[in-house]
CSV table of C-alpha atoms and ligand atoms in Angstrom, one decimal:
chain,number,residue,atom,x,y,z
B,1,MET,CA,-0.2,-0.2,0.3
B,2,ALA,CA,1.4,3.3,-0.4
B,3,LYS,CA,1.9,5.4,2.3
B,4,GLN,CA,1.4,9.7,0.4
B,5,ILE,CA,0.2,10.3,-2.6
B,6,ILE,CA,1.4,12.8,-5.3
B,7,THR,CA,-1.4,14.1,-7.6
B,8,ILE,CA,-0.2,15.8,-11.1
B,9,ALA,CA,-2.9,17.7,-12.9
B,10,LEU,CA,-3.3,16.7,-16.3
B,11,ALA,CA,-5.0,19.4,-19.7
B,12,LYS,CA,-7.6,17.6,-21.5
B,13,GLY,CA,-7.9,18.6,-25.4
B,14,ARG,CA,-4.4,19.4,-27.6
B,15,ILE,CA,-2.3,19.3,-25.3
B,16,LEU,CA,-2.8,16.0,-23.4
B,17,GLN,CA,-1.5,14.2,-26.9
B,18,GLN,CA,1.3,15.3,-26.6
B,19,THR,CA,2.2,14.9,-22.2
B,20,LEU,CA,1.7,11.2,-23.1
B,21,PRO,CA,5.3,10.8,-24.7
B,22,LEU,CA,6.7,13.0,-22.1
B,23,LEU,CA,5.1,11.0,-19.5
B,24,LYS,CA,6.4,7.3,-20.6
B,25,GLN,CA,10.1,8.8,-21.1
B,26,ALA,CA,9.5,9.3,-17.2
B,27,GLY,CA,8.1,5.9,-16.1
B,28,LEU,CA,5.0,8.3,-15.4
B,29,MET,CA,2.2,6.3,-16.8
B,30,PRO,CA,-1.9,6.4,-15.9
B,31,GLU,CA,-2.7,2.3,-15.5
B,32,GLU,CA,-5.9,3.5,-18.1
B,33,ASP,CA,-6.2,5.5,-21.4
B,34,VAL,CA,-6.2,8.6,-20.4
B,35,LEU,CA,-7.3,9.5,-23.9
B,36,THR,CA,-10.2,7.6,-24.4
B,37,THR,CA,-11.8,6.9,-20.7
B,38,ARG,CA,-14.4,8.9,-19.6
B,39,LYS,CA,-12.6,8.7,-15.2
B,40,LEU,CA,-11.3,11.7,-14.3
B,41,MET,CA,-8.9,10.5,-11.5
B,42,LEU,CA,-6.7,7.9,-12.9
B,43,ASP,CA,-3.9,6.0,-11.2
B,44,GLY,CA,-0.3,6.2,-12.6
B,45,PRO,CA,2.3,4.1,-11.0
B,46,ARG,CA,3.8,3.6,-7.5
B,47,ILE,CA,7.3,5.3,-6.7
B,48,GLY,CA,8.8,3.5,-3.4
B,49,ASP,CA,5.6,5.1,-0.9
B,50,TRP,CA,4.2,7.0,-3.1
B,51,LEU,CA,1.4,6.5,-5.2
B,52,VAL,CA,1.0,9.1,-8.7
B,53,ARG,CA,-2.9,10.2,-9.2
B,54,PHE,CA,-3.5,12.2,-12.3
B,55,LEU,CA,-6.6,14.4,-12.1
B,56,ILE,CA,-7.6,15.0,-16.2
B,57,ILE,CA,-9.8,18.4,-16.3
B,58,ARG,CA,-9.6,21.5,-18.3
B,59,ALA,CA,-6.8,23.5,-19.1
B,60,ALA,CA,-8.2,26.9,-17.7
B,61,ASP,CA,-8.7,24.7,-14.8
B,62,VAL,CA,-5.1,22.9,-14.5
B,63,CYS,CA,-3.9,26.1,-11.8
B,64,THR,CA,-7.5,26.2,-9.8
B,65,TYR,CA,-6.5,22.5,-9.0
B,66,VAL,CA,-2.7,23.3,-7.7
B,67,VAL,CA,-3.5,26.4,-6.3
B,68,GLN,CA,-5.6,25.1,-4.1
B,69,GLY,CA,-4.0,21.9,-3.1
B,70,ALA,CA,-5.6,19.6,-4.4
B,71,ALA,CA,-2.9,18.9,-7.3
B,72,ASP,CA,0.8,19.0,-6.0
B,73,MET,CA,1.4,19.8,-9.8
B,74,GLY,CA,0.1,20.1,-12.8
B,75,ILE,CA,0.5,20.5,-16.6
B,76,VAL,CA,-0.9,23.7,-18.4
B,77,GLY,CA,-0.7,25.9,-21.2
B,78,GLN,CA,1.6,29.5,-20.9
B,79,ASP,CA,-0.7,31.1,-22.2
B,80,ILE,CA,-3.4,30.5,-19.2
B,81,LEU,CA,-0.5,30.9,-16.3
B,82,LEU,CA,0.0,34.5,-18.1
B,83,GLU,CA,-3.3,35.1,-18.4
B,84,SER,CA,-4.5,34.5,-14.9
B,85,ARG,CA,-1.0,34.4,-12.8
B,86,PRO,CA,-1.8,32.0,-10.2
B,87,ASN,CA,0.8,31.9,-6.8
B,88,VAL,CA,2.7,28.7,-8.4
B,89,TYR,CA,5.9,27.6,-9.3
B,90,ALA,CA,6.9,27.3,-12.8
B,91,PRO,CA,10.2,25.2,-12.7
B,92,LEU,CA,10.3,24.2,-16.1
B,93,ASP,CA,9.0,24.5,-19.8
B,94,LEU,CA,7.8,21.5,-21.1
B,95,GLU,CA,8.5,22.3,-24.9
B,96,ILE,CA,4.9,20.7,-26.1
B,97,GLY,CA,2.2,23.0,-27.0
B,98,ARG,CA,3.4,25.3,-28.7
B,99,CYS,CA,1.9,27.9,-30.2
B,100,ARG,CA,1.0,32.0,-30.5
B,101,LEU,CA,-0.8,34.3,-28.9
B,102,CYS,CA,-1.7,36.4,-31.6
B,103,VAL,CA,-3.8,39.1,-32.5
B,104,ALA,CA,-5.8,39.1,-35.8
B,105,GLY,CA,-8.6,40.6,-37.7
B,106,VAL,CA,-10.0,40.9,-41.2
B,107,GLU,CA,-7.6,41.2,-43.9
B,108,SER,CA,-8.9,44.4,-45.0
B,109,LEU,CA,-9.1,46.2,-41.5
B,110,VAL,CA,-5.6,44.9,-40.2
B,111,ARG,CA,-4.0,46.0,-43.8
B,112,GLU,CA,-5.3,49.6,-42.7
B,113,GLY,CA,-3.0,49.0,-39.7
B,114,MET,CA,-3.7,50.1,-36.4
B,115,PRO,CA,-6.4,52.6,-35.9
B,116,LYS,CA,-5.3,56.3,-33.6
B,117,ARG,CA,-4.7,56.6,-30.0
B,118,GLY,CA,-7.4,57.0,-27.9
B,119,THR,CA,-10.0,55.9,-30.2
B,120,ARG,CA,-12.2,52.7,-29.0
B,121,ILE,CA,-11.1,49.1,-30.6
B,122,ARG,CA,-14.4,46.0,-30.1
B,123,VAL,CA,-11.7,42.5,-29.5
B,124,ALA,CA,-13.1,39.5,-28.3
B,125,THR,CA,-11.0,36.7,-26.9
B,126,LYS,CA,-10.6,34.6,-23.5
B,127,TYR,CA,-7.7,36.4,-22.7
B,128,ASP,CA,-8.9,39.6,-21.5
B,129,TYR,CA,-6.1,40.9,-18.7
B,130,LEU,CA,-3.6,40.8,-21.6
B,131,THR,CA,-5.9,41.9,-24.5
B,132,ALA,CA,-6.4,45.0,-21.9
B,133,GLN,CA,-2.8,45.5,-21.2
B,134,TYR,CA,-2.0,45.4,-25.1
B,135,TYR,CA,-4.4,48.0,-25.6
B,136,ARG,CA,-3.4,49.8,-22.8
B,137,ARG,CA,0.2,50.0,-23.8
B,138,GLN,CA,-0.6,50.9,-27.6
B,139,GLY,CA,-2.5,54.3,-26.0
B,140,LEU,CA,-6.2,52.1,-27.4
B,141,GLN,CA,-9.0,52.0,-25.5
B,142,SER,CA,-10.1,47.5,-25.7
B,143,GLU,CA,-13.9,47.3,-25.5
B,144,ILE,CA,-13.3,43.2,-24.9
B,145,ILE,CA,-15.9,40.6,-25.9
B,146,HIS,CA,-15.4,37.6,-23.7
B,147,LEU,CA,-16.0,34.3,-25.3
B,148,TYR,CA,-14.6,30.9,-24.5
B,149,GLY,CA,-14.0,29.5,-28.0
B,150,SER,CA,-14.4,30.1,-31.9
B,151,MET,CA,-13.1,33.7,-31.4
B,152,GLU,CA,-12.7,33.3,-34.8
B,153,LEU,CA,-16.2,34.6,-35.4
B,154,ALA,CA,-16.9,37.5,-33.9
B,155,PRO,CA,-14.7,39.5,-36.5
B,156,LEU,CA,-17.0,37.8,-39.1
B,157,VAL,CA,-20.3,38.5,-37.7
B,158,GLY,CA,-19.3,42.0,-37.1
B,159,ILE,CA,-19.3,42.3,-33.2
B,160,ALA,CA,-15.6,42.6,-33.4
B,161,ASP,CA,-12.6,44.7,-34.8
B,162,ARG,CA,-9.6,42.0,-33.8
B,163,ILE,CA,-9.3,39.3,-31.6
B,164,VAL,CA,-6.3,38.0,-29.1
B,165,ASP,CA,-6.4,33.6,-29.6
B,166,VAL,CA,-3.9,31.0,-30.1
B,167,VAL,CA,-2.5,30.6,-32.6
B,168,GLU,CA,-1.1,26.4,-33.8
B,169,THR,CA,-0.9,26.4,-37.3
B,170,GLY,CA,-3.1,29.1,-38.5
B,171,ALA,CA,-5.4,27.3,-40.4
B,172,THR,CA,-8.4,27.8,-38.3
B,173,LEU,CA,-7.6,31.6,-39.4
B,174,GLN,CA,-6.6,31.2,-42.9
B,175,ALA,CA,-10.5,29.1,-42.6
B,176,ASN,CA,-11.7,32.2,-41.1
B,177,GLY,CA,-10.4,34.5,-43.4
B,178,LEU,CA,-8.4,36.1,-40.6
B,179,ILE,CA,-5.0,37.6,-40.9
B,180,GLU,CA,-2.5,37.5,-37.6
B,181,GLU,CA,-1.6,41.7,-37.1
B,182,LEU,CA,1.0,40.2,-34.6
B,183,THR,CA,2.2,37.7,-31.8
B,184,LEU,CA,2.0,38.7,-28.6
B,185,PHE,CA,3.7,35.8,-26.9
B,186,HIS,CA,5.1,32.8,-27.9
B,187,ILE,CA,3.8,30.0,-25.5
B,188,SER,CA,5.1,26.4,-25.0
B,189,SER,CA,3.2,24.0,-22.0
B,190,ARG,CA,4.7,24.1,-18.2
B,191,LEU,CA,5.3,22.3,-15.1
B,192,ILE,CA,3.4,24.0,-12.1
B,193,ILE,CA,3.7,23.3,-8.8
B,194,ASN,CA,1.8,24.0,-5.8
B,195,PRO,CA,4.8,26.5,-3.6
B,196,ALA,CA,3.1,24.5,-0.3
B,197,SER,CA,4.2,20.7,-2.4
B,198,ALA,CA,7.2,22.3,-3.3
B,199,VAL,CA,8.3,22.4,0.2
B,200,THR,CA,6.9,19.6,2.4
B,201,ARG,CA,6.0,17.2,-0.8
B,202,SER,CA,9.9,17.8,-2.1
B,203,LEU,CA,11.6,14.3,-1.3
B,204,MET,CA,9.1,13.0,-4.0
B,205,ILE,CA,7.9,16.3,-6.4
B,206,LYS,CA,12.1,16.8,-6.9
B,207,PRO,CA,13.2,13.0,-8.6
B,208,LEU,CA,9.4,14.2,-10.1
B,209,ILE,CA,10.5,17.5,-11.7
B,210,ALA,CA,14.2,15.5,-12.3
B,211,LYS,CA,12.7,12.5,-14.4
B,212,LEU,CA,10.2,15.2,-15.9
B,213,ARG,CA,13.4,17.6,-17.3
B,214,GLU,CA,14.8,14.4,-18.2
B,215,ALA,CA,12.0,13.6,-20.3
B,216,VAL,CA,12.0,16.7,-21.9
B,217,HIS,CA,15.8,16.6,-22.8
B,218,ASN,CA,15.1,13.6,-24.4
B,219,GLN,CA,12.2,13.9,-26.7
B,220,ARG,CA,14.4,17.9,-27.4
B,221,LYS,CA,17.0,14.8,-28.5
B,222,LYS,CA,14.8,12.8,-30.5
B,223,ARG,CA,13.5,15.5,-32.6
B,224,THR,CA,16.9,17.3,-33.3
B,225,PRO,CA,19.3,13.7,-34.1
T,1,LIG,C1,-8.3,27.1,-30.4
T,1,LIG,C2,-7.7,28.9,-30.9
T,1,LIG,C3,-7.9,28.6,-32.6
T,1,LIG,C4,-7.5,27.1,-32.5
T,1,LIG,C5,-5.9,27.6,-33.5
T,1,LIG,O1,-8.9,26.3,-31.0
T,1,LIG,O2,-9.0,29.4,-30.4
T,1,LIG,O3,-9.6,28.6,-32.6
T,1,LIG,O4,-7.8,26.3,-32.2
T,1,LIG,O5,-5.2,26.7,-34.2
T,1,LIG,P1,-4.8,26.4,-35.6
T,1,LIG,O6,-3.8,28.2,-35.6
T,1,LIG,O7,-3.8,25.1,-35.2
T,1,LIG,O8,-5.9,26.4,-36.2
T,1,LIG,P2,-9.2,25.2,-30.0
T,1,LIG,O9,-9.8,23.6,-30.9
T,1,LIG,O10,-8.4,24.6,-28.7
T,1,LIG,O11,-10.8,25.3,-29.6
T,1,LIG,P3,-12.1,26.3,-29.0
T,1,LIG,O12,-12.0,27.6,-30.4
T,1,LIG,O13,-12.6,25.9,-28.3
T,1,LIG,O14,-11.0,27.2,-28.0
């Protein structure tokens, strides 16, 4: 019987597929197939006296579970860390989930260039904080149209002048006749740690970070032989 449990929150969706090879390489695979199971809490390996347990949750909720201490560690996109600025340690760039946080819009509007200083601009996004901060720095007033997904639709139906969203391949922008205006941040996924767990459970957390760091290193070597 494992004496202690260490809990890792994993984000559902596109990051999860890229997370699995890292977990496998680090010897941290869940016992069931996370891509097909409907279970949200899965056991992983036993390491000494410890049982590794996984929570499978929405990317936007990973920080909440880690901040609350329901998970000791988590894997989450840096876009979410930049937007919500949670009180967590982020010691490791996992070099997966690479994308960019971009401003984009309808081609004709983007070609006109940035509106004059002092102008009001309507921006559809789920990154309210980063968007408002960016436009404030440009001397523009932004009206944030908060959406939860399918941002690319907003300029097409006339409710926004721009979107701020993640772009990976650019296919969604292209399919909807939008073009990128600029990149705000280059994004990848990060390992995050609850600060209290980092102290009280360092005996397990430190080796886990080391395993994942080595897995990142090995995956990098595979990509660039
Ligand atoms: C994300 C993002 C874009 C799209 C970009 O959406 O919001 O819509 O991916 O990827 P691409 O550049 O490779 O086309 P996601 O599919 O995660 O769903 P969402 O709209 O619910 O956020």
